[in-house]
mmCIF file of C-alpha atoms in Angstrom:
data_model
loop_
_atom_site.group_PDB
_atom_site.id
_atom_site.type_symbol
_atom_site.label_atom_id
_atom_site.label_comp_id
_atom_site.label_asym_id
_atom_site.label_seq_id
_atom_site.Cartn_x
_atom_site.Cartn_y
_atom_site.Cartn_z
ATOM 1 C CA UNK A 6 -24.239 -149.874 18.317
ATOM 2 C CA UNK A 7 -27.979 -149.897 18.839
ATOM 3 C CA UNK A 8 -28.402 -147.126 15.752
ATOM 4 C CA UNK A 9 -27.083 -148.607 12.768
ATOM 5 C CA UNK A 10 -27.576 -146.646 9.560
ATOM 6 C CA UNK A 11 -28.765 -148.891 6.812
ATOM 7 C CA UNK A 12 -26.476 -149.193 3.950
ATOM 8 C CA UNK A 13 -27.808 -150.932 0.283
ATOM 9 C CA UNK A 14 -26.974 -154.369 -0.599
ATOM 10 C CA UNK A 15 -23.807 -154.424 -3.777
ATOM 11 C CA UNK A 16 -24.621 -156.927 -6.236
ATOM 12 C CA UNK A 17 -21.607 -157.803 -8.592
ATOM 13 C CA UNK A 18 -23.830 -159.864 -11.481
ATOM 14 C CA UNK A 19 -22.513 -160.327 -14.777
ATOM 15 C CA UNK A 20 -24.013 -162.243 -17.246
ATOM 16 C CA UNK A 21 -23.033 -165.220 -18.638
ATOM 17 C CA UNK A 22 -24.812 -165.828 -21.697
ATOM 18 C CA UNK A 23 -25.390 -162.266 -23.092
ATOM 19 C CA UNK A 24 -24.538 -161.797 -26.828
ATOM 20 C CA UNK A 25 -24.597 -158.031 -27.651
ATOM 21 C CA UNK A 26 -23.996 -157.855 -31.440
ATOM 22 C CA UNK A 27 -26.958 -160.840 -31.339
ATOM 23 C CA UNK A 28 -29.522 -158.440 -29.736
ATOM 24 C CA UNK A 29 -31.718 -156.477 -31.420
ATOM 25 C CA UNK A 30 -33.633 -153.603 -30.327
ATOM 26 C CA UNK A 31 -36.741 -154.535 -32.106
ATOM 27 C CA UNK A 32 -37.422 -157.844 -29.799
ATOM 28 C CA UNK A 33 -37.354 -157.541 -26.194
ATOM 29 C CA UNK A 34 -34.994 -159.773 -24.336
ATOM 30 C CA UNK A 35 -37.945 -160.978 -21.875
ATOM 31 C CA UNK A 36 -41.366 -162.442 -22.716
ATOM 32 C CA UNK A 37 -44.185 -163.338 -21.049
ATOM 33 C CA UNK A 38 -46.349 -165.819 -21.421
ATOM 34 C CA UNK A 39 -49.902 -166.535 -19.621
ATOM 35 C CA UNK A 40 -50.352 -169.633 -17.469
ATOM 36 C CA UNK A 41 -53.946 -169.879 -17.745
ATOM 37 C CA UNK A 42 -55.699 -168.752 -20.942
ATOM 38 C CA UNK A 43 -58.189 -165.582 -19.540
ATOM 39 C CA UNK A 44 -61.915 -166.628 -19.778
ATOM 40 C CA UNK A 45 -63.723 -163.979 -21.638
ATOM 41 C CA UNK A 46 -66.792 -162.360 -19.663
ATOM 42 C CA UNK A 47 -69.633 -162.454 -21.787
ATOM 43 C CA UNK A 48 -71.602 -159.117 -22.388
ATOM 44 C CA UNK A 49 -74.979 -158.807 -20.761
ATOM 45 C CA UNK A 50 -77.426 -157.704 -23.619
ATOM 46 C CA UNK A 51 -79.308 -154.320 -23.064
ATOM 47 C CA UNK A 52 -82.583 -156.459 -22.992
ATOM 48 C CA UNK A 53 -81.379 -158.378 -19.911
ATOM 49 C CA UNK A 54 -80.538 -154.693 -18.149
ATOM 50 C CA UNK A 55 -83.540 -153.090 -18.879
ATOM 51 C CA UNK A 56 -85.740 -156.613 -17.387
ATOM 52 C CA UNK A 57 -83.514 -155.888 -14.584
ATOM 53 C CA UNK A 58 -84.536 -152.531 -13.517
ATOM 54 C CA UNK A 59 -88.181 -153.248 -14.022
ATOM 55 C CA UNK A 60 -88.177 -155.951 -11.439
ATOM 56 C CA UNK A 61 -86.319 -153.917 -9.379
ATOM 57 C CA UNK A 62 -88.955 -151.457 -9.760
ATOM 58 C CA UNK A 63 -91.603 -152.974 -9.073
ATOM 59 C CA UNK A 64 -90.370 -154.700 -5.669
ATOM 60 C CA UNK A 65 -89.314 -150.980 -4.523
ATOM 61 C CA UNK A 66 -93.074 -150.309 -5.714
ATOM 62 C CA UNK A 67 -94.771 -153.486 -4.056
ATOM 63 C CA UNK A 68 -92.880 -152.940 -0.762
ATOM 64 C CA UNK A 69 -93.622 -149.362 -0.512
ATOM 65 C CA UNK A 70 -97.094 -150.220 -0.936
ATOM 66 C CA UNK A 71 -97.031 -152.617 1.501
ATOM 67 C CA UNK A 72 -95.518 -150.673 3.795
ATOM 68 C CA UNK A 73 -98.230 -148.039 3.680
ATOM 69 C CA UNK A 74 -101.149 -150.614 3.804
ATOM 70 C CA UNK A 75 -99.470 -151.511 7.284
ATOM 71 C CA UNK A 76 -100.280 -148.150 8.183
ATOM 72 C CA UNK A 77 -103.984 -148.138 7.311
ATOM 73 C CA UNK A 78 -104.470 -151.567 8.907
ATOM 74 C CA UNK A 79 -104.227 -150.366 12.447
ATOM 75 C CA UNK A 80 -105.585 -152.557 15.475
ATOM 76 C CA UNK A 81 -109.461 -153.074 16.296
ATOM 77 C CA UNK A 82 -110.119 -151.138 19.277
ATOM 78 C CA UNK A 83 -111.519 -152.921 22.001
ATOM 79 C CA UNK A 84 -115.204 -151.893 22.541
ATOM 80 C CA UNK A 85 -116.759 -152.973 26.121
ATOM 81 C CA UNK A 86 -120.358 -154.626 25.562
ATOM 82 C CA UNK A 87 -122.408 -154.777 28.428
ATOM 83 C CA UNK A 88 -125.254 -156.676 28.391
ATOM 84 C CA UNK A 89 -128.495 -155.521 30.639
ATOM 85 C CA UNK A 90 -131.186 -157.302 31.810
#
C-alpha cells in the first residue's frame, strides 16, 4: 500500500501516415530547422590582444609602484619646539 513499485508507462502508437517503400535511407525522416539565424562572433585581431596585455601591464606596473611609494611616504614625526627666553 504505502510501497508501490514503479512500473513503466505502455504506449500503443502507430503511425498513421508512414509510407515504408517511400522512405529512403539516404534522407532522414526529421529535420531541423533554426528559429533565429546564429550571429557570427567576430574574431578579435592579434593587434587588439597584444594592446590588451600591455595596458594590463602597465596598471599591474603603476599600482605596484604606487603601492611601494606608500611605503616610503611615511608620516612626519612630530618634533616638540620649545622656545626659551
Amino acid at each position: 500500500m504505502f510501497l508501490k513499485n514503479p512500473t513503466t508507462r505502455q504506449f500503443e502508437y502507430k503511425p498513421r501516415f508512414y509510407h515504408p517503400e517511400e522512405e529512403s535511407e539516404d534522407k532522414p525522416r526529421i529535420q531541423f530547422r533554426r528559429l533565429r539565424p546564429r550571429k557570427k562572433t567576430p574574431k578579435r585581431s592579434p593587434i587588439a590582444l597584444v594592446i590588451l596585455i600591455l595596458i594590463l601591464i602597465f596598471l599591474i606596473r603603476y599600482l605596484n609602484d604606487l603601492k611601494e611609494s606608500e611605503k616610503h611616504n611615511q608620516p612626519m614625526q612630530d618634533i616638540k619646539i620649545e622656545i626659551i627666553d
